[in-house]
Structure formats: C-alpha cells, structure tokens
mmCIF file of C-alpha atoms in Angstrom:
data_model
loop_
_atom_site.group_PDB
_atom_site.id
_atom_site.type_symbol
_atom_site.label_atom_id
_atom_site.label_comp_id
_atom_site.label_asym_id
_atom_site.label_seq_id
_atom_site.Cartn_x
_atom_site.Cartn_y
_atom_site.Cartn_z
ATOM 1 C CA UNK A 455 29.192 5.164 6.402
ATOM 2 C CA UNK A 456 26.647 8.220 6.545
ATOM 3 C CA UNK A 457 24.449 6.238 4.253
ATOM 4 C CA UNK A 458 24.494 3.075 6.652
ATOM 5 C CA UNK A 459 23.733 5.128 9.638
ATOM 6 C CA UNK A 460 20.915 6.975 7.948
ATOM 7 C CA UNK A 461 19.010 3.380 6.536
ATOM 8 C CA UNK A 462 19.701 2.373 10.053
ATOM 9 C CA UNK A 463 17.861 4.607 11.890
ATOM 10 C CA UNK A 464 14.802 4.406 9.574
ATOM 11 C CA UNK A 465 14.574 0.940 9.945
ATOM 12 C CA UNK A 466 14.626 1.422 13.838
ATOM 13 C CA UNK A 467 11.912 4.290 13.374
ATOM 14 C CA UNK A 468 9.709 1.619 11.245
ATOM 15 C CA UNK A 469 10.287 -1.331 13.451
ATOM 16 C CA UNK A 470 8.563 0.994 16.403
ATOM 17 C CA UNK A 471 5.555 2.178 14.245
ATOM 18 C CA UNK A 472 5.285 -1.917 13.309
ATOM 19 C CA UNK A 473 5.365 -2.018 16.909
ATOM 20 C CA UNK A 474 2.910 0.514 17.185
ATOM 21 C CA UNK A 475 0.783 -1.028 14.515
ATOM 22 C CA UNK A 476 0.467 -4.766 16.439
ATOM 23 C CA UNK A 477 -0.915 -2.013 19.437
ATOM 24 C CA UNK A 478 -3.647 -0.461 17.785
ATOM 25 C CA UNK A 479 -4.543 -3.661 15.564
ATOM 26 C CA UNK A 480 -4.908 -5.383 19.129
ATOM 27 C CA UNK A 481 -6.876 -3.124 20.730
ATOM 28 C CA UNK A 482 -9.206 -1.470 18.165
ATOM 29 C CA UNK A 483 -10.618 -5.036 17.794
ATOM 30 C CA UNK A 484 -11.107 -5.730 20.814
ATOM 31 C CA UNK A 485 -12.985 -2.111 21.461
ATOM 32 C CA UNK A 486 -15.376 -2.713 18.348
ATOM 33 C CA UNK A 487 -18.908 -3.807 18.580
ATOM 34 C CA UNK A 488 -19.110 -7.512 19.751
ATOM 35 C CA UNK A 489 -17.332 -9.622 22.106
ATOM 36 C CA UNK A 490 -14.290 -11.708 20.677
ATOM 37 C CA UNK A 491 -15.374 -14.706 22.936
ATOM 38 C CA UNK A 492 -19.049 -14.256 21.675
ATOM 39 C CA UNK A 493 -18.112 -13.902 17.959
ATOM 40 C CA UNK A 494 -16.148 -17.361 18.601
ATOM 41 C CA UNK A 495 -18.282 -19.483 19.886
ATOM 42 C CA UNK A 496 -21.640 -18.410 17.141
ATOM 43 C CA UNK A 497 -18.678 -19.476 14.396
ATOM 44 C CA UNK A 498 -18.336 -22.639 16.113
ATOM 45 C CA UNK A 499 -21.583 -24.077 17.266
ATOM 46 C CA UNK A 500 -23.806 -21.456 15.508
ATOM 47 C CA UNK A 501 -26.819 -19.059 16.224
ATOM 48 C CA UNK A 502 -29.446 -22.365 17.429
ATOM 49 C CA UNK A 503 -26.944 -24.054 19.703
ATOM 50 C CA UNK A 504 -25.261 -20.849 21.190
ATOM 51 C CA UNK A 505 -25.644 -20.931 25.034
ATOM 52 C CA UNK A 506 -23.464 -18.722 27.904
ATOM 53 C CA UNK A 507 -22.110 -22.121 29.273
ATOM 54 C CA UNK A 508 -20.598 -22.229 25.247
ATOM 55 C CA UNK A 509 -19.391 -18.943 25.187
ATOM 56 C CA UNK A 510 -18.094 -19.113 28.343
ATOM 57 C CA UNK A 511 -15.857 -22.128 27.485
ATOM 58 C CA UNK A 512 -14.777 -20.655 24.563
ATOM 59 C CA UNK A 513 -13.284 -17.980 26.587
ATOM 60 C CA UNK A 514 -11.863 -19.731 29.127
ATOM 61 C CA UNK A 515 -9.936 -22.034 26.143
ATOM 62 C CA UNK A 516 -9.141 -18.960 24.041
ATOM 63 C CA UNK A 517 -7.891 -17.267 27.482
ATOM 64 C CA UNK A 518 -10.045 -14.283 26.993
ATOM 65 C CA UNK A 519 -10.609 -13.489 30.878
ATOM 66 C CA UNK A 520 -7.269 -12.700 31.255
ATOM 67 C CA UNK A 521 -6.510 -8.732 31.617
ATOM 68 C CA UNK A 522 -6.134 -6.920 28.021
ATOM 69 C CA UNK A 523 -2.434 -6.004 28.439
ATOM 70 C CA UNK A 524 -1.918 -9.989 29.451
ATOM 71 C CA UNK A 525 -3.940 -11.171 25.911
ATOM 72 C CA UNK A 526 -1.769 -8.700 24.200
ATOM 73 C CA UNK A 527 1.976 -9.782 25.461
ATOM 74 C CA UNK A 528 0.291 -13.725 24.468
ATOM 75 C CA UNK A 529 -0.519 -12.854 21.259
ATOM 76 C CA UNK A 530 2.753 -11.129 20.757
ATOM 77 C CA UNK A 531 4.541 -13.674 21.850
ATOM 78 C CA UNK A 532 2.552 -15.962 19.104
ATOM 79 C CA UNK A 533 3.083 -13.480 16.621
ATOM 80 C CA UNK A 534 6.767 -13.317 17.086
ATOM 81 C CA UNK A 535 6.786 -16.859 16.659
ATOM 82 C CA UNK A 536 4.510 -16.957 13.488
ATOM 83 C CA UNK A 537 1.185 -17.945 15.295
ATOM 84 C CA UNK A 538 -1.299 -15.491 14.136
ATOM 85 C CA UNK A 539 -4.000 -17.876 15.436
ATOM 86 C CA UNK A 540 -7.067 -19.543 13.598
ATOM 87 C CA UNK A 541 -9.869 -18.147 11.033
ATOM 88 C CA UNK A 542 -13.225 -18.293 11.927
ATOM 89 C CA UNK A 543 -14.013 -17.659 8.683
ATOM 90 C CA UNK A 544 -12.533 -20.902 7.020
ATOM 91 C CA UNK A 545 -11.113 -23.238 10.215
ATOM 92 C CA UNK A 546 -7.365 -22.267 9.216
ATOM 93 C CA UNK A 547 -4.585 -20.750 10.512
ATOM 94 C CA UNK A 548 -4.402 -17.138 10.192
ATOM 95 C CA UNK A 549 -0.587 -17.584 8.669
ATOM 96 C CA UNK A 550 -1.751 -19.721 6.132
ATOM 97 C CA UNK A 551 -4.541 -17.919 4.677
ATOM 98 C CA UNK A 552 -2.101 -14.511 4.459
ATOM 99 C CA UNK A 553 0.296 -16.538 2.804
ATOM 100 C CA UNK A 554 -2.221 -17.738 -0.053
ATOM 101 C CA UNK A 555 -3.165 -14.465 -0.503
ATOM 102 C CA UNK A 556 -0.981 -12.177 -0.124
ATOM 103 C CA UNK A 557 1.276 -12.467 -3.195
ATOM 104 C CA UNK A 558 -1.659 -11.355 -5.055
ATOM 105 C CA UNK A 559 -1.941 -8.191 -3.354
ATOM 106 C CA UNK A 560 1.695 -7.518 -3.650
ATOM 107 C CA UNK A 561 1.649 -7.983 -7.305
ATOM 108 C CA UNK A 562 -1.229 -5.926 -8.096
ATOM 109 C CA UNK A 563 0.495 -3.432 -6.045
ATOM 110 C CA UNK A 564 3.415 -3.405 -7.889
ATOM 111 C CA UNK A 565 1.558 -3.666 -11.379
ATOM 112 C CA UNK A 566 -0.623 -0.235 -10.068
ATOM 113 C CA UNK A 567 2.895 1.592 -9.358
ATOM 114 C CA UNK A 568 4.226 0.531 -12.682
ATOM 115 C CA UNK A 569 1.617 1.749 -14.441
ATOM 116 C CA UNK A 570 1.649 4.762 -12.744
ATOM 117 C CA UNK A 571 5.456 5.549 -13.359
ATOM 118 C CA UNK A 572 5.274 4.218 -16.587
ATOM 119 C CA UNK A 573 2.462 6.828 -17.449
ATOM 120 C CA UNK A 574 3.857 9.729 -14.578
ATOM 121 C CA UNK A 575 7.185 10.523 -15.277
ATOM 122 C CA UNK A 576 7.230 11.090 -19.061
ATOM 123 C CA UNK A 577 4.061 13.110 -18.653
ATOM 124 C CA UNK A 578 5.887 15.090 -15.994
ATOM 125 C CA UNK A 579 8.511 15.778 -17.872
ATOM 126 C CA UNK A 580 6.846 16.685 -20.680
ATOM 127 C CA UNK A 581 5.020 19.349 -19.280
ATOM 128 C CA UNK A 582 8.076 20.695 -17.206
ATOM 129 C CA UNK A 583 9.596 20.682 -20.651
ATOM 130 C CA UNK A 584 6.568 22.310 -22.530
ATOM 131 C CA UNK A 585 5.493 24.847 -19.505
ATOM 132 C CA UNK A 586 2.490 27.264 -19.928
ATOM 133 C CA UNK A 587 1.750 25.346 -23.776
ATOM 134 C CA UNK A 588 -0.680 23.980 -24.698
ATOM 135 C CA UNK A 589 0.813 20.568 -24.098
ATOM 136 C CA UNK A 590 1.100 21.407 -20.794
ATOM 137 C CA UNK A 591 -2.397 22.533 -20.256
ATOM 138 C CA UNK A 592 -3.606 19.612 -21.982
ATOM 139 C CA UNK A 593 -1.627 16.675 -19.325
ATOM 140 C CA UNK A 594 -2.154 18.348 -17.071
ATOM 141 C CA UNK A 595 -6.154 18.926 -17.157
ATOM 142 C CA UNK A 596 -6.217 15.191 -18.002
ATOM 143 C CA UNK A 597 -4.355 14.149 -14.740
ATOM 144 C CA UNK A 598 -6.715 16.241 -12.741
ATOM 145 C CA UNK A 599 -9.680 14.597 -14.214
ATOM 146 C CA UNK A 600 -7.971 10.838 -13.397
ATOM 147 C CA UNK A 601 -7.163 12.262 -9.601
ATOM 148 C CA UNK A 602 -11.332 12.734 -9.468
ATOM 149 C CA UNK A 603 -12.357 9.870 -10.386
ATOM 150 C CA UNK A 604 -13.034 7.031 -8.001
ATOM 151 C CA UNK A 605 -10.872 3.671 -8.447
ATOM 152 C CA UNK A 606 -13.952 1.528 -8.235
ATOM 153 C CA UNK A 607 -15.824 3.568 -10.504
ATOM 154 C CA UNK A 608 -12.888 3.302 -12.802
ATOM 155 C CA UNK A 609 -12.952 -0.414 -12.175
ATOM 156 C CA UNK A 610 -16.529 -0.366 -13.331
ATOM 157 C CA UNK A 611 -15.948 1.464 -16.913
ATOM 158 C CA UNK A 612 -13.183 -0.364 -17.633
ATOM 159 C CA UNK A 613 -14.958 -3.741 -17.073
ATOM 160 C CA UNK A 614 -17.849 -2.432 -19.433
ATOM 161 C CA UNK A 615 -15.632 -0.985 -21.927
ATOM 162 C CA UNK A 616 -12.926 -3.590 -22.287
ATOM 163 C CA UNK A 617 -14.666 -6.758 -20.335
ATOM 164 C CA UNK A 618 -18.506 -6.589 -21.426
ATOM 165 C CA UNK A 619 -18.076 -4.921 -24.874
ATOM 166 C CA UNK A 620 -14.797 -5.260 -26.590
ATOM 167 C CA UNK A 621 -14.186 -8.837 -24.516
ATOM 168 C CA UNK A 622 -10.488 -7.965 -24.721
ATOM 169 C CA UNK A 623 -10.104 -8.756 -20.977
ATOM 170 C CA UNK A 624 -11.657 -10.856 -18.198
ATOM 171 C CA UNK A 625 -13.644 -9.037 -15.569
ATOM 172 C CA UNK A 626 -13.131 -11.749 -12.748
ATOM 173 C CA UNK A 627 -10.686 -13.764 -11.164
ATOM 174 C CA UNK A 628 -6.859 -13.907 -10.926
ATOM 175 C CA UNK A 629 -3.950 -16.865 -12.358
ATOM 176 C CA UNK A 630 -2.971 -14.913 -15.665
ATOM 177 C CA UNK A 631 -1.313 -11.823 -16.487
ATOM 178 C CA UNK A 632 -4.961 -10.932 -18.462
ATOM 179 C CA UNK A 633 -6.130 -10.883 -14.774
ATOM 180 C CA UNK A 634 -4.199 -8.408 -13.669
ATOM 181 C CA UNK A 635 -4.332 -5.546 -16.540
ATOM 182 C CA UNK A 636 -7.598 -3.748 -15.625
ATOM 183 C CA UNK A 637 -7.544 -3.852 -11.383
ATOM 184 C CA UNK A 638 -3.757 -2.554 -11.880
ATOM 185 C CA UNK A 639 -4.951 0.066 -14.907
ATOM 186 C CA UNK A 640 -8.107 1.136 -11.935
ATOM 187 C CA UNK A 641 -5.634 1.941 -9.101
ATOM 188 C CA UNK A 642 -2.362 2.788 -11.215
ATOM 189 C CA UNK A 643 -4.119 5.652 -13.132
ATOM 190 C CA UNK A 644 -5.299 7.625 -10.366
ATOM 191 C CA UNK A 645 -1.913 7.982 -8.627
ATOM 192 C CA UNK A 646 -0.404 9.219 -12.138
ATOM 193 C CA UNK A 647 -2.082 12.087 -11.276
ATOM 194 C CA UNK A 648 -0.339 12.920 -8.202
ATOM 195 C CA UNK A 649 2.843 11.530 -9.292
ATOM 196 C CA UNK A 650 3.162 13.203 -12.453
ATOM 197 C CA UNK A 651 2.097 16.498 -10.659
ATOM 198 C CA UNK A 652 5.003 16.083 -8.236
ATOM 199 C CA UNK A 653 7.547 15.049 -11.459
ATOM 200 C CA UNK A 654 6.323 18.335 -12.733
ATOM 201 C CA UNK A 655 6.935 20.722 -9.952
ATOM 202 C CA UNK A 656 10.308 19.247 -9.460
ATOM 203 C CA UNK A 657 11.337 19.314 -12.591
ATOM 204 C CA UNK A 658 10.509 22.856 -13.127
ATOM 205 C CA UNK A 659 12.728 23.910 -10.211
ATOM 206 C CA UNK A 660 15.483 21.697 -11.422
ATOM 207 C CA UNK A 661 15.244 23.379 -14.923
ATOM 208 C CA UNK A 662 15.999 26.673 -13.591
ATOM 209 C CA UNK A 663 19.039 25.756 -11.559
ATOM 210 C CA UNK A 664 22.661 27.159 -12.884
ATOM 211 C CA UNK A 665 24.149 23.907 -14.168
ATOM 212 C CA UNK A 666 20.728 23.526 -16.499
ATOM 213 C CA UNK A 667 21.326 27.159 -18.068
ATOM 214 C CA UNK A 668 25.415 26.017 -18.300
ATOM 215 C CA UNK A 669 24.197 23.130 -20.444
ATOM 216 C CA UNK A 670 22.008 25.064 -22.541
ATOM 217 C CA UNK A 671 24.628 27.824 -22.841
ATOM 218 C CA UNK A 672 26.867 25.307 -24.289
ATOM 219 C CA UNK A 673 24.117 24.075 -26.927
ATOM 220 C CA UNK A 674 22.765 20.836 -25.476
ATOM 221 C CA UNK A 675 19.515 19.700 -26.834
ATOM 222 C CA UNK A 676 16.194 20.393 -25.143
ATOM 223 C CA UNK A 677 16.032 16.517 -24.994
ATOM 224 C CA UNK A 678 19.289 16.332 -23.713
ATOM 225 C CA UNK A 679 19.128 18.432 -21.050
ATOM 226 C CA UNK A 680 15.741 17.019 -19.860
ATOM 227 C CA UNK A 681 16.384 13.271 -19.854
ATOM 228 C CA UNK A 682 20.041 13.112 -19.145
ATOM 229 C CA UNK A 683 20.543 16.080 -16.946
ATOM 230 C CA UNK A 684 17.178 17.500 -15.000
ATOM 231 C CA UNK A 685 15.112 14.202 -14.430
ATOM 232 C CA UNK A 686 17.152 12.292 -12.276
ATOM 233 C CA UNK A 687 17.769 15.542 -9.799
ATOM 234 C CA UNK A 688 14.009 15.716 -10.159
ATOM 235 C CA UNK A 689 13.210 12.009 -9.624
ATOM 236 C CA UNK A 690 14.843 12.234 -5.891
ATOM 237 C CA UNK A 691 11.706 13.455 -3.893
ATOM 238 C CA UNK A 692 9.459 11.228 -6.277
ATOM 239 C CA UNK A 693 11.232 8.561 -4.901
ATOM 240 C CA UNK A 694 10.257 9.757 -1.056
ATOM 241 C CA UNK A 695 7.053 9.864 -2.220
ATOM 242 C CA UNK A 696 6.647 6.233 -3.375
ATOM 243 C CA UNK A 697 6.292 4.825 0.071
ATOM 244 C CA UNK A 698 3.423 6.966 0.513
ATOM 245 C CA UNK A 699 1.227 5.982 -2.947
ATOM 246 C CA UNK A 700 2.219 1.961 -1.859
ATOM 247 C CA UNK A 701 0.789 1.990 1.250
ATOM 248 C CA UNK A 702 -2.407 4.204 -0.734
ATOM 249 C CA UNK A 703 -2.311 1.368 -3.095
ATOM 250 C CA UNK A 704 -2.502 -1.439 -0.795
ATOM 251 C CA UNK A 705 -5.506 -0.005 0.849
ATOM 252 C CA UNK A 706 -7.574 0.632 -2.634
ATOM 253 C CA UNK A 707 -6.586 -2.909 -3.171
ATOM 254 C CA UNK A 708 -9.523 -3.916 -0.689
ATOM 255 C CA UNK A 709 -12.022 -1.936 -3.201
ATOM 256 C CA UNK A 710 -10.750 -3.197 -6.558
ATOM 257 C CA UNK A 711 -10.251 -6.722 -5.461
ATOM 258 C CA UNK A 712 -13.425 -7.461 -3.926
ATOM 259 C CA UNK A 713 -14.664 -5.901 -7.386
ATOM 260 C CA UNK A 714 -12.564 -7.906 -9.933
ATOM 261 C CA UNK A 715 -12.807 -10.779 -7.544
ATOM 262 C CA UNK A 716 -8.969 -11.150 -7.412
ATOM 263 C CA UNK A 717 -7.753 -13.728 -4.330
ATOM 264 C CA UNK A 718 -5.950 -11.048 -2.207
ATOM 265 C CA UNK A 719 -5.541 -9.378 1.203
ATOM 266 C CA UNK A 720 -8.565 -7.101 -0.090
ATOM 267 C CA UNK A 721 -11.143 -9.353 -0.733
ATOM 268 C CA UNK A 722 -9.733 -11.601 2.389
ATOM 269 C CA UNK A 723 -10.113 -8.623 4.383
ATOM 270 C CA UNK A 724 -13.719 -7.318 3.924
ATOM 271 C CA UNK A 725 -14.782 -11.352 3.727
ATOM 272 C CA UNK A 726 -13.327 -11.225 7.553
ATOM 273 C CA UNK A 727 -15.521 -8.205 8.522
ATOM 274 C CA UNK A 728 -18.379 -9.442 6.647
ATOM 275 C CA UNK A 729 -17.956 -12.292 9.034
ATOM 276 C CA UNK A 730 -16.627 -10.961 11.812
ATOM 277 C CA UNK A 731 -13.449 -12.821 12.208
ATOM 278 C CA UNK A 732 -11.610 -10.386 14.354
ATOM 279 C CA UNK A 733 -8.798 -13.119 14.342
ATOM 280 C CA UNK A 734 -8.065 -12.982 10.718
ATOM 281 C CA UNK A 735 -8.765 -8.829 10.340
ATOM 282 C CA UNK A 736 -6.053 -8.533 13.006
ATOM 283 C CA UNK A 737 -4.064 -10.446 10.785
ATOM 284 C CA UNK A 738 -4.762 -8.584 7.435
ATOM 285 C CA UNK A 739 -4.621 -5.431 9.018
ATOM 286 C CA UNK A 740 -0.994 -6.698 10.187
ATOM 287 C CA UNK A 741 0.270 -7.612 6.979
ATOM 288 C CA UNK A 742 -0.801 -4.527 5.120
ATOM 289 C CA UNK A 743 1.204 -2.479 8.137
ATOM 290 C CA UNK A 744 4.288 -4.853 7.793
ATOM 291 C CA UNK A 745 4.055 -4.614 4.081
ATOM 292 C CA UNK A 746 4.218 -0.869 3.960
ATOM 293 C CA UNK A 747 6.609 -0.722 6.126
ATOM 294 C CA UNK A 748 9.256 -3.195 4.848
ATOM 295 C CA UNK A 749 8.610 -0.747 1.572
ATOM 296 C CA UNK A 750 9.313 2.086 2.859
ATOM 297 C CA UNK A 751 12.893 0.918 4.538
ATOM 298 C CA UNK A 752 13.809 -0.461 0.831
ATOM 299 C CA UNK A 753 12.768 3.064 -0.612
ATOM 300 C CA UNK A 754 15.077 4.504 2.200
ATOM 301 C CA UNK A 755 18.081 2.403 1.263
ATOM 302 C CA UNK A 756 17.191 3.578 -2.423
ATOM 303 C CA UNK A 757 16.408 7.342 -1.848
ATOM 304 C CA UNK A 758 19.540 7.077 -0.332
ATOM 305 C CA UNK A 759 22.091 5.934 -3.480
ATOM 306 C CA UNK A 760 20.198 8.530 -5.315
ATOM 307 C CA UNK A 761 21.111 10.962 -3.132
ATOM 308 C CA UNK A 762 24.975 11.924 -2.594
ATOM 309 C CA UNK A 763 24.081 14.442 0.293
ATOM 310 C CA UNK A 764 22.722 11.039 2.358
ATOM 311 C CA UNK A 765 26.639 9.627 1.268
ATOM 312 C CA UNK A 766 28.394 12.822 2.393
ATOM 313 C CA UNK A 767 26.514 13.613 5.539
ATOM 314 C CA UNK A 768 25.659 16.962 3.821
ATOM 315 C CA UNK A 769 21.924 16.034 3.710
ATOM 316 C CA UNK A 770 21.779 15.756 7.576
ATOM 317 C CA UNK A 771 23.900 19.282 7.860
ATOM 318 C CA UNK A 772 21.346 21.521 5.762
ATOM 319 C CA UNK A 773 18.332 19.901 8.035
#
C-alpha cells in the first residue's frame, strides 16, 4: 500500500513538471529571435514572394494575433488531443514526423545505458572489491579519462578506427543492429564513468556494514559476499540515478545522431532549428520532456520493489 502511494505521488509530481515543460516549450519559442507568423509565411511562399499582406494572412489563419496565454490554452487543447500542428520543414504533421523518428532515439538510448551498465557495474564492483590496489587505481583512472572526453569526439575516433580503417562498422545511417554499435558505444562509455563511480562509492559503504563482516566471519567467499550479498544493497541509489543519465542521454543523442546520421529526434531536432520550424522544435523539445519523464515514473515504480523501506513506510519515516 506504502509502495502504491509513493509511485503515486511521483507520477503526480512528473505530470506537473510535463505540465511545466509544455509552458516553457511554448513560450521560449515564441520569445526567440523571429516572429512565428514571419517564419511561416517565408516557408510557404519563400524569400522573393514574401509580402506583409502574406504574413499577415498567415497570422490571421494560424491565429497568431490572439493574446499569448489564448495561443497557449489552443495549442494545449491540440496537444491533448494529439495535434501538435504542421512542419515547416517537410509539409507534415508534427505527430507524424515524432512518430517516425522517435523509436530511433529511444533505442539508441537504451543501447547507450546498456552499454554503460554492462561496462559500470562490474567495474564498480571490482574496485569496491579491490580498494586502494592497483586494480583499483587502474579502473578507476580509466573511467576518469572516458568522463573527459567529449561524445562527439568519441564518435569521431571510433568512426576512424572501426569505420574508415578496420571497416568493421558503418559510419552512417540507421536499419541494422551494425548501425547502432558505435553512436551507442560514443554516448554509453562516457556515463560508465559516472555510473561506475557511484557503484563504487556505494559499494564501499555497503562492504563495511555489520551483516557484510557476519558473512565473512562465517567464511563466505570474497565473490560471494560481493555479488550475492553487497551489490544489490549497493545497486539501490544507482537505480535513482538512472533517470538522471536517460534524460543526459537523450540530449547527447542530438550530437551523435546528427554525426552518425541516424533518423532520430536528434538529427530531427537541429534540422528544425537549422530551419527554423518553431512548430516542429516545440514538438521535439516535447517529446524528449515526455520521454524523460515517463522514465523516470517507471524507475520510481522499480526503485521502489528494490527497496523494502518504500514497502514498509520506513523509507518515508527516516526522511
């Protein structure tokens, strides 16, 4: 019951910042540089035919006289019901060019964070494990020199090294799994860093509680008493912090797909500001935010079967 209460009042807290988000989206557009009705009407007609009587019917049909707060409750009202409006950029709906592109984001998202947990949490361990050896100087220098190092930089070695020279992998373009291996290796290694980091420290304090020094008093392996017994206390805030390196991930995504060429939110999102499609940006910008936070109420509902304290109301108590 605890647990149902706790996952409920998240998702209320997330539904307001989505709220929140469709706010600032709306208005931060219509703040920047160039007028909305302006933008729309050089898109349609073009720079040679673009007169005030055009862009003045443009915003009379688009409804752009209207008050701000009035434009915002319309488009709201759209949005609930699925009508982000039309690109500039390509003549389509807004809807329909998200929904092309977006399960290519997602998936290189979720490739990044595999690769990162896949490479974090052993590594964490392992130094928890081997603390103040050399093994654990070693990882750990490593990880600091992947957390330095830019993800489209990254994205640029790995396309000489395993693109250009060895020809192992394609540099451009999406449809395979082959695709997907070096943008996901370019933003998956640089969060190992911080996740293995955070593995680390927890582990460390879970290795010195009481029950750890019962199991080695009773002549547990090391192995044992890492796997079975420390790194699933440990795993709890790593968990928490998930939420955080998605919604990182889904914003290097707009780097390392306009660099591998991949047909996601990324590259669909610096194409709109290239062209100034302040319909479609609103839209991107959306999706990321809805994304992110959809995410982080499924890492809430995780964090909290991991957790008994969330379960016994004990967790709310202590804070």
């Amino acid at each position: 019951m605890e647990l149902v209460k706790h996952s409920a009042r998240r998702i209320l807290s997330m539904l307001m910042v989505a709220l929140g988000v469709t706010v600032l989206s709306f208005l931060l557009i219509r703040v920047a540089p160039g007028e909305p009705a302006h933008m729309i009407a050089q898109a349609r007609y073009g720079d040679e035919n673009l007169t005030d009587e055009l862009v003045e019917k443009v915003r009379v049909e688009e409804k752009l006289y209207k008050p701000i707060y009035e434009q915002y409750f319309s488009w709201l009202k759209a949005l609930i019901h699925g009508d982000m409006g039309e690109s500039i950029l390509t003549g389509k709906s807004v809807a329909y060019e998200i929904k092309s592109s977006l399960p290519t984001t997602i998936k290189l998202s979720i490739c990044a964070m595999l690769v990162s947990l896949l490479l974090a949490i052993p590594l964490g361990a392992a130094t928890a494990a081997y603390y103040g050896k050399p093994t654990d100087r070693i990882i750990t220098f490593g990880s600091m020199l992947c957390e330095s190092i830019p993800c489209f930089w990254l994205a640029l070695i790995l396309i000489i090294c395993f693109a250009v020279k060895l020809h192992w992998l394609p540099a451009f373009g999406g449809g395979s799994v082959k695709h997907m291996i070096l943008p996901a290796l370019s933003l998956g290694i640089g969060m190992t860093a911080i996740t293995m980091r955070l593995t680390r420290a927890n582990m460390l304090e879970t290795l010195s509680q009481d029950y750890i020094k019962t199991a080695k008093g009773k002549g547990l392996r090391k192995s044992s008493i890492v796997m079975c017994h420390a790194l699933k206390n440990a795993l709890i805030p790593v968990v928490t912090m998930l939420g955080l390196q998605f919604a990182h991930l889904m914003e290097g995504t707009v780097v390392v797909e306009s660099i591998f060429g991949l047909p996601g939110m990324g590259k669909l999102l610096v194409d709109a500001i290239f062209a100034r499609d302040y319909q479609l940006i609103q839209g991107c910008v959306l999706s990321f935010a809805f994304v992110v936070v959809i995410i982080n109420i499924v890492l809430e509902i995780i964090y909290g079967l991991i957790d008994p304290r969330i379960k016994t109301g004990r967790r709310g108590s202590n804070d």
